[in-house]
Amino acid sequence: MLNFQEILSLMFKIPKITLRQLVKYTVIIWIIKISLLLTIYGIGLIYLDTIGPLPEDKVIIIEKGSSSWQVSKQLGEAHVIKHDWFFWLLSNITLKARDFKAGEYEFKKKTSPKEVIRIISNGLIVIHKLVVPEGLTNKESISLIESQSALAGNIVDTYPEGYLMGNTYYYTYGDRRQMIADKMHSDAVKFIDSQWEKRDPKIPLKDKNEAVILASIIEKEAILPQEQSIIAGVFYNRLRKNMKLQADPTIIYAITLGQSKFDRKITKEDIRASSVYNTYHIVGLPPTPIANPSKGAIIAALHPASHQYLYFVTNGKRGHNFSSNLSQHNDHVSNYKKMVKNAPTNK
C-alpha cells in the first residue's frame, strides 16, 4: 500500500523531501523575502525623501471614493510624484494609503513623496478665506459668494437687506454657497439681537429693524470708525427735531435699490426725485436698510454720541466737519469747495 507522499511523488514526480531539507528551503525562502523587503524598504526610504518633480506650486483635487491606486496615478500624471506604482506600493506597505482623504490639496514645488503622503493621509486640505467687506448690499455680498469657484450649489434662500454680516469666512472645497450665506445671516441676526438688548434706552427707535436701517446709513456715511457714533448723534438730533436726514447714500439706494453700481455723481434731479428711500424727500427713516452695516455701525446706532450737531460735510481727508447750526455748516461747505477748487490736478 502506497502512502500519500508516495502517491504525490508518482503523480507529480516530486522527489521525497526530508524534514531537514524542508526546514532548509523554508529558511532560504524567508531569507529571500526578508532581503527583498529590506531592499524595497531601503530604496523606499531614499525615494520618499527625494525631491519631487513638481516645478511650481500646484493644487490637486482628490475626489471622494478614489482608491489609493487612483490617487497615486493622479499624482503621477500631475507630476507631483515620480513612479506612481512605487508610490502606491510604499503607501500601502506603510499602511498610510488607507488614511488617504478626499479634498483639495496644495503641493509646493519639489514636495517629496514622504511629504505628499503626510499631507494626504492627514487630510491637510486647502482652507479658503472669503473676505466679505462691510457695507455691501445683499446683491453685492451674494455675488461675491457666487464668484467663489471652490464652493458648490446655489443660494436659494433670500434675506432681508441689511442682515448679512460682512466678515471673514473660511471654507473648504465643495462646501455649499448656501452655507456661507446662512452663516452671514445668522451672524447678523445674533449680533443685532444681542446689541438691541444693551441699547441706550433714550434712543427714539421703535424696534431693532429701525436700528439696522439707521446703522446702514451710518455705515455708508462714516469712513472713519471713530466718527460713527458722532454721525449717529447727528441723525438722532435731526429725527428729534423732525428734520429730514438728507443722507446722500439713500439717494443712491433709491436709484439702484442695491441691484447695481452707482458710478456717477449725484445730480440735482436725483436729490429732488420722489422715493421712499430718498431722505431728502421723506421725513424719518427709509423702509429698509440700504446696506449691510458693520458691527461698529450697529453699536453706534444703539449708542450715539451726545452733542448738538445737526450737520456734517466731508473735510476732504476721509473725515467730516460737524456743525450745530446752518451758518457753520455753510462755512464748512464753502471751505471744502475752495479746497477742491484749489487742489492741484494731475495733467
Short mmCIF file of C-alpha atoms in Angstrom, two decimals:
data_model
loop_
_atom_site.label_atom_id
_atom_site.label_comp_id
_atom_site.label_asym_id
_atom_site.label_seq_id
_atom_site.Cartn_x
_atom_site.Cartn_y
_atom_site.Cartn_z
CA MET A 1 0.00 0.00 0.00
CA LEU A 2 1.47 3.37 -1.08
CA ASN A 3 1.35 6.24 1.37
CA PHE A 4 0.11 9.70 0.45
CA GLN A 5 3.58 11.18 -0.21
CA GLU A 6 4.47 8.28 -2.48
CA ILE A 7 1.24 8.77 -4.44
CA LEU A 8 2.03 12.52 -4.87
CA SER A 9 5.56 11.68 -5.95
CA LEU A 10 4.25 9.34 -8.62
CA MET A 11 1.57 11.81 -9.79
CA PHE A 12 3.76 14.92 -9.89
CA LYS A 13 7.16 13.33 -9.89
CA ILE A 14 8.04 15.25 -6.71
CA PRO A 15 11.13 13.84 -5.05
CA LYS A 16 10.92 12.94 -1.42
CA ILE A 17 11.87 15.85 0.86
CA THR A 18 13.16 15.23 4.29
CA LEU A 19 12.17 17.41 7.22
CA ARG A 20 15.71 18.80 7.35
CA GLN A 21 15.54 19.77 3.70
CA LEU A 22 12.10 21.35 4.19
CA VAL A 23 13.40 23.49 7.02
CA LYS A 24 16.41 24.46 4.94
CA TYR A 25 14.25 25.51 1.96
CA THR A 26 11.87 27.42 4.22
CA VAL A 27 14.74 29.36 5.79
CA ILE A 28 16.14 30.18 2.36
CA ILE A 29 12.75 31.40 1.16
CA TRP A 30 12.36 33.61 4.23
CA ILE A 31 15.85 34.99 3.80
CA ILE A 32 14.99 35.89 0.21
CA LYS A 33 11.70 37.50 1.32
CA ILE A 34 13.33 39.48 4.10
CA SER A 35 16.17 40.56 1.84
CA LEU A 36 13.68 41.64 -0.79
CA LEU A 37 11.65 43.58 1.77
CA LEU A 38 14.75 45.22 3.21
CA THR A 39 15.87 46.16 -0.27
CA ILE A 40 12.47 47.64 -1.07
CA TYR A 41 12.44 49.40 2.31
CA GLY A 42 15.91 50.84 1.76
CA ILE A 43 15.10 52.02 -1.75
CA GLY A 44 11.77 53.29 -0.41
CA LEU A 45 13.46 55.40 2.26
CA ILE A 46 15.64 57.00 -0.36
CA TYR A 47 12.66 57.50 -2.70
CA LEU A 48 10.43 59.02 -0.03
CA ASP A 49 12.99 61.69 0.84
CA THR A 50 13.91 62.60 -2.72
CA ILE A 51 12.98 65.99 -4.12
CA GLY A 52 9.73 65.79 -6.05
CA PRO A 53 9.41 66.71 -9.75
CA LEU A 54 6.82 69.46 -9.31
CA PRO A 55 8.25 72.63 -10.92
CA GLU A 56 5.82 75.02 -9.17
CA ASP A 57 3.08 75.03 -6.56
CA LYS A 58 0.02 73.11 -7.69
CA VAL A 59 -3.49 72.41 -6.44
CA ILE A 60 -4.91 68.91 -6.84
CA ILE A 61 -8.47 67.82 -6.10
CA ILE A 62 -8.87 64.22 -4.95
CA GLU A 63 -12.45 63.15 -5.42
CA LYS A 64 -14.38 61.11 -2.90
CA GLY A 65 -14.20 57.36 -3.43
CA SER A 66 -10.78 57.43 -5.13
CA SER A 67 -8.69 54.30 -4.47
CA SER A 68 -5.05 54.55 -3.40
CA TRP A 69 -4.03 53.49 -6.90
CA GLN A 70 -6.22 56.16 -8.49
CA VAL A 71 -4.72 58.75 -6.14
CA SER A 72 -1.19 57.60 -6.97
CA LYS A 73 -1.88 57.69 -10.69
CA GLN A 74 -3.46 61.15 -10.43
CA LEU A 75 -0.43 62.48 -8.55
CA GLY A 76 1.88 60.96 -11.11
CA GLU A 77 0.00 62.46 -14.04
CA ALA A 78 0.09 65.86 -12.31
CA HIS A 79 3.88 65.49 -11.88
CA VAL A 80 3.60 65.79 -8.11
CA ILE A 81 5.48 62.47 -7.79
CA LYS A 82 7.60 60.15 -9.90
CA HIS A 83 6.92 56.42 -10.25
CA ASP A 84 3.25 56.28 -9.26
CA TRP A 85 3.39 52.47 -8.90
CA PHE A 86 6.24 52.70 -6.37
CA PHE A 87 4.44 55.49 -4.50
CA TRP A 88 1.35 53.28 -4.37
CA LEU A 89 3.38 50.29 -3.15
CA LEU A 90 5.13 52.23 -0.38
CA SER A 91 1.97 53.99 0.79
CA ASN A 92 0.32 50.57 1.14
CA ILE A 93 3.32 48.90 2.81
CA THR A 94 3.40 51.73 5.39
CA LEU A 95 -0.40 51.44 5.78
CA LYS A 96 -0.78 55.15 5.00
CA ALA A 97 -2.86 54.51 1.90
CA ARG A 98 -5.86 53.55 4.00
CA ASP A 99 -5.79 57.06 5.52
CA PHE A 100 -5.86 58.92 2.18
CA LYS A 101 -8.62 61.52 2.31
CA ALA A 102 -10.54 63.28 -0.44
CA GLY A 103 -10.29 67.03 -0.78
CA GLU A 104 -8.38 69.92 -2.30
CA TYR A 105 -4.64 69.89 -1.68
CA GLU A 106 -1.89 72.36 -2.46
CA PHE A 107 1.57 70.91 -3.03
CA LYS A 108 4.58 73.18 -3.01
CA LYS A 109 7.15 72.78 -5.76
CA LYS A 110 9.58 69.88 -5.28
CA THR A 111 7.48 68.35 -2.48
CA SER A 112 8.94 64.98 -1.51
CA PRO A 113 6.83 61.79 -1.74
CA LYS A 114 7.06 61.47 2.05
CA GLU A 115 5.53 64.91 2.49
CA VAL A 116 2.86 64.13 -0.12
CA ILE A 117 1.83 61.05 1.85
CA ARG A 118 1.78 63.06 5.08
CA ILE A 119 -0.42 65.77 3.57
CA ILE A 120 -2.98 63.40 2.04
CA SER A 121 -3.13 60.91 4.92
CA ASN A 122 -3.62 63.72 7.45
CA GLY A 123 -6.23 65.48 5.33
CA LEU A 124 -4.34 68.79 5.25
CA ILE A 125 -6.74 70.26 2.73
CA VAL A 126 -6.74 73.83 1.45
CA ILE A 127 -8.64 76.28 3.66
CA HIS A 128 -10.12 79.12 1.63
CA LYS A 129 -10.66 82.60 3.05
CA LEU A 130 -13.54 84.75 1.84
CA VAL A 131 -13.48 88.38 2.93
CA VAL A 132 -16.91 89.97 2.63
CA PRO A 133 -16.47 93.74 3.16
CA GLU A 134 -18.81 95.55 5.48
CA GLY A 135 -21.28 97.93 3.92
CA LEU A 136 -22.13 95.89 0.82
CA THR A 137 -25.71 95.38 -0.29
CA ASN A 138 -27.18 91.89 -0.28
CA LYS A 139 -26.77 91.71 -4.04
CA GLU A 140 -23.07 92.54 -3.79
CA SER A 141 -22.47 90.11 -0.91
CA ILE A 142 -24.21 87.21 -2.63
CA SER A 143 -22.42 87.93 -5.92
CA LEU A 144 -19.13 87.70 -4.04
CA ILE A 145 -20.09 84.30 -2.61
CA GLU A 146 -21.24 83.07 -6.01
CA SER A 147 -17.90 84.04 -7.56
CA GLN A 148 -16.01 81.52 -5.37
CA SER A 149 -15.32 78.61 -7.73
CA ALA A 150 -14.38 76.21 -4.91
CA LEU A 151 -17.89 76.45 -3.47
CA ALA A 152 -20.78 74.31 -4.71
CA GLY A 153 -24.50 74.78 -5.26
CA ASN A 154 -26.67 77.86 -5.49
CA ILE A 155 -28.05 80.28 -2.92
CA VAL A 156 -31.76 79.63 -2.98
CA ASP A 157 -32.87 81.46 0.17
CA THR A 158 -33.49 85.20 0.23
CA TYR A 159 -32.54 87.50 3.08
CA PRO A 160 -33.80 90.95 4.06
CA GLU A 161 -31.48 93.78 3.12
CA GLY A 162 -29.09 94.63 5.94
CA TYR A 163 -29.00 91.17 7.51
CA LEU A 164 -25.84 89.65 6.00
CA MET A 165 -22.85 90.25 8.24
CA GLY A 166 -19.68 91.35 6.48
CA ASN A 167 -16.75 89.40 7.89
CA THR A 168 -14.01 86.89 7.03
CA TYR A 169 -15.36 83.40 6.38
CA TYR A 170 -13.43 80.16 5.91
CA TYR A 171 -14.46 77.18 3.82
CA THR A 172 -13.10 74.13 2.02
CA TYR A 173 -13.56 72.79 -1.49
CA GLY A 174 -17.10 71.54 -2.08
CA ASP A 175 -18.73 73.45 0.78
CA ARG A 176 -22.13 74.89 -0.14
CA ARG A 177 -22.61 78.52 -1.08
CA GLN A 178 -25.87 78.41 0.85
CA MET A 179 -23.89 77.51 3.97
CA ILE A 180 -21.82 80.72 3.75
CA ALA A 181 -24.88 82.90 3.16
CA ASP A 182 -26.73 81.25 6.05
CA LYS A 183 -23.74 81.83 8.32
CA MET A 184 -23.62 85.52 7.35
CA HIS A 185 -27.33 85.86 8.07
CA SER A 186 -27.23 84.06 11.42
CA ASP A 187 -24.17 86.09 12.48
CA ALA A 188 -26.01 89.32 11.69
CA VAL A 189 -29.21 88.31 13.49
CA LYS A 190 -27.34 87.13 16.60
CA PHE A 191 -25.27 90.29 16.83
CA ILE A 192 -28.23 92.62 16.26
CA ASP A 193 -30.31 90.78 18.86
CA SER A 194 -27.52 90.89 21.43
CA GLN A 195 -26.84 94.60 20.89
CA TRP A 196 -30.51 95.58 20.90
CA GLU A 197 -30.80 94.28 24.46
CA LYS A 198 -27.96 96.61 25.51
CA ARG A 199 -29.18 99.72 23.64
CA ASP A 200 -29.29 103.21 25.07
CA PRO A 201 -32.87 103.47 26.38
CA LYS A 202 -33.12 107.11 25.24
CA ILE A 203 -32.85 106.41 21.50
CA PRO A 204 -36.14 107.08 19.67
CA LEU A 205 -36.44 103.80 17.75
CA LYS A 206 -39.49 101.54 17.66
CA ASP A 207 -37.69 98.25 17.02
CA LYS A 208 -34.36 96.67 16.13
CA ASN A 209 -35.11 96.79 12.41
CA GLU A 210 -35.11 100.58 12.62
CA ALA A 211 -31.73 100.28 14.33
CA VAL A 212 -30.41 98.29 11.37
CA ILE A 213 -31.85 100.85 8.93
CA LEU A 214 -30.12 103.71 10.70
CA ALA A 215 -26.91 101.69 11.11
CA SER A 216 -26.82 101.04 7.36
CA ILE A 217 -26.95 104.78 6.67
CA ILE A 218 -24.24 105.42 9.26
CA GLU A 219 -22.14 102.68 7.64
CA LYS A 220 -22.33 104.42 4.26
CA GLU A 221 -21.70 107.91 5.64
CA ALA A 222 -18.82 107.25 8.05
CA ILE A 223 -15.44 106.38 6.57
CA LEU A 224 -13.62 106.71 9.90
CA PRO A 225 -14.86 104.28 12.56
CA GLN A 226 -14.39 106.89 15.30
CA GLU A 227 -16.96 109.12 13.60
CA GLN A 228 -19.75 106.54 13.53
CA SER A 229 -21.23 107.41 16.91
CA ILE A 230 -20.93 111.16 16.16
CA ILE A 231 -22.82 110.75 12.89
CA ALA A 232 -25.41 108.63 14.72
CA GLY A 233 -25.86 111.51 17.14
CA VAL A 234 -26.42 113.92 14.22
CA PHE A 235 -29.16 111.74 12.79
CA TYR A 236 -30.89 111.34 16.16
CA ASN A 237 -30.77 115.10 16.71
CA ARG A 238 -32.42 115.60 13.33
CA LEU A 239 -35.04 112.91 13.97
CA ARG A 240 -35.99 114.53 17.28
CA LYS A 241 -36.44 117.88 15.51
CA ASN A 242 -38.45 116.24 12.71
CA MET A 243 -35.78 117.27 10.20
CA LYS A 244 -35.04 115.26 7.09
CA LEU A 245 -31.90 113.14 7.41
CA GLN A 246 -30.64 114.25 3.97
CA ALA A 247 -28.17 111.39 3.66
CA ASP A 248 -26.66 111.07 0.18
CA PRO A 249 -26.32 107.25 0.32
CA THR A 250 -30.12 106.97 0.49
CA ILE A 251 -30.36 108.82 -2.83
CA ILE A 252 -28.08 106.23 -4.42
CA TYR A 253 -30.09 103.34 -2.99
CA ALA A 254 -33.31 104.96 -4.22
CA ILE A 255 -31.88 104.76 -7.73
CA THR A 256 -30.20 101.33 -7.66
CA LEU A 257 -32.23 99.54 -4.95
CA GLY A 258 -28.98 97.75 -4.21
CA GLN A 259 -29.01 95.89 -7.52
CA SER A 260 -26.34 97.76 -9.46
CA LYS A 261 -23.31 100.01 -9.11
CA PHE A 262 -23.66 103.78 -8.98
CA ASP A 263 -20.66 105.17 -10.80
CA ARG A 264 -21.51 108.83 -11.32
CA LYS A 265 -22.05 111.96 -9.26
CA ILE A 266 -25.40 112.68 -7.64
CA THR A 267 -27.33 115.29 -9.61
CA LYS A 268 -29.92 117.86 -8.53
CA GLU A 269 -32.53 115.75 -10.27
CA ASP A 270 -31.50 112.75 -8.16
CA ILE A 271 -31.88 114.83 -4.98
CA ARG A 272 -35.34 116.00 -5.97
CA ALA A 273 -36.54 112.56 -7.07
CA SER A 274 -39.52 111.18 -5.17
CA SER A 275 -38.72 107.89 -3.44
CA VAL A 276 -39.45 106.25 -0.08
CA TYR A 277 -35.68 105.78 0.22
CA ASN A 278 -34.65 109.35 -0.59
CA THR A 279 -34.14 111.05 2.78
CA TYR A 280 -34.01 114.41 1.03
CA HIS A 281 -37.62 113.68 0.08
CA ILE A 282 -39.02 111.86 3.14
CA VAL A 283 -39.01 112.66 6.84
CA GLY A 284 -37.69 109.85 9.02
CA LEU A 285 -36.14 106.56 8.05
CA PRO A 286 -36.46 104.68 4.75
CA PRO A 287 -38.47 101.43 4.85
CA THR A 288 -35.48 99.06 4.81
CA PRO A 289 -31.72 99.17 5.35
CA ILE A 290 -29.69 100.38 2.37
CA ALA A 291 -26.70 98.07 3.01
CA ASN A 292 -25.32 95.54 5.47
CA PRO A 293 -23.95 97.56 8.38
CA SER A 294 -20.80 96.69 10.28
CA LYS A 295 -20.77 95.80 13.95
CA GLY A 296 -19.36 99.25 14.68
CA ALA A 297 -22.21 100.99 12.85
CA ILE A 298 -24.81 98.89 14.69
CA ILE A 299 -23.24 99.73 18.04
CA ALA A 300 -23.12 103.43 17.06
CA ALA A 301 -26.81 103.39 16.10
CA LEU A 302 -27.67 101.97 19.52
CA HIS A 303 -25.19 104.14 21.47
CA PRO A 304 -25.00 107.54 19.74
CA ALA A 305 -22.66 110.29 20.92
CA SER A 306 -24.35 113.09 22.82
CA HIS A 307 -23.82 116.52 21.19
CA GLN A 308 -25.69 119.37 19.48
CA TYR A 309 -24.54 118.77 15.90
CA LEU A 310 -27.17 118.83 13.17
CA TYR A 311 -24.98 118.91 10.06
CA PHE A 312 -21.80 117.40 8.71
CA VAL A 313 -19.84 117.61 5.49
CA THR A 314 -16.65 115.93 4.30
CA ASN A 315 -13.38 117.63 5.16
CA GLY A 316 -11.58 116.07 2.19
CA LYS A 317 -9.43 113.93 4.50
CA ARG A 318 -11.77 110.96 4.95
CA GLY A 319 -13.39 112.64 7.95
CA HIS A 320 -16.11 115.25 8.39
CA ASN A 321 -16.64 118.74 9.77
CA PHE A 322 -19.62 118.89 12.12
CA SER A 323 -21.87 121.88 12.80
CA SER A 324 -24.64 122.72 15.23
CA ASN A 325 -26.21 125.38 13.02
CA LEU A 326 -26.69 126.06 9.33
CA SER A 327 -24.36 129.07 9.24
CA GLN A 328 -21.44 126.97 10.49
CA HIS A 329 -22.35 124.22 8.08
CA ASN A 330 -22.41 126.58 5.10
CA ASP A 331 -18.95 127.85 6.07
CA HIS A 332 -17.62 124.28 6.14
CA VAL A 333 -19.21 123.57 2.76
CA SER A 334 -17.70 126.73 1.30
CA ASN A 335 -14.24 125.89 2.66
CA TYR A 336 -14.45 122.39 1.22
CA LYS A 337 -15.42 123.72 -2.21
CA LYS A 338 -12.45 126.12 -2.11
CA MET A 339 -10.12 123.28 -1.16
CA VAL A 340 -11.35 121.18 -4.08
CA LYS A 341 -11.06 124.13 -6.47
CA ASN A 342 -7.51 124.95 -5.37
CA ALA A 343 -6.30 121.36 -5.23
CA PRO A 344 -3.50 120.57 -7.70
CA THR A 345 -4.58 118.48 -10.64
CA ASN A 346 -2.56 115.82 -12.40
CA LYS A 347 -2.28 116.59 -16.08
#
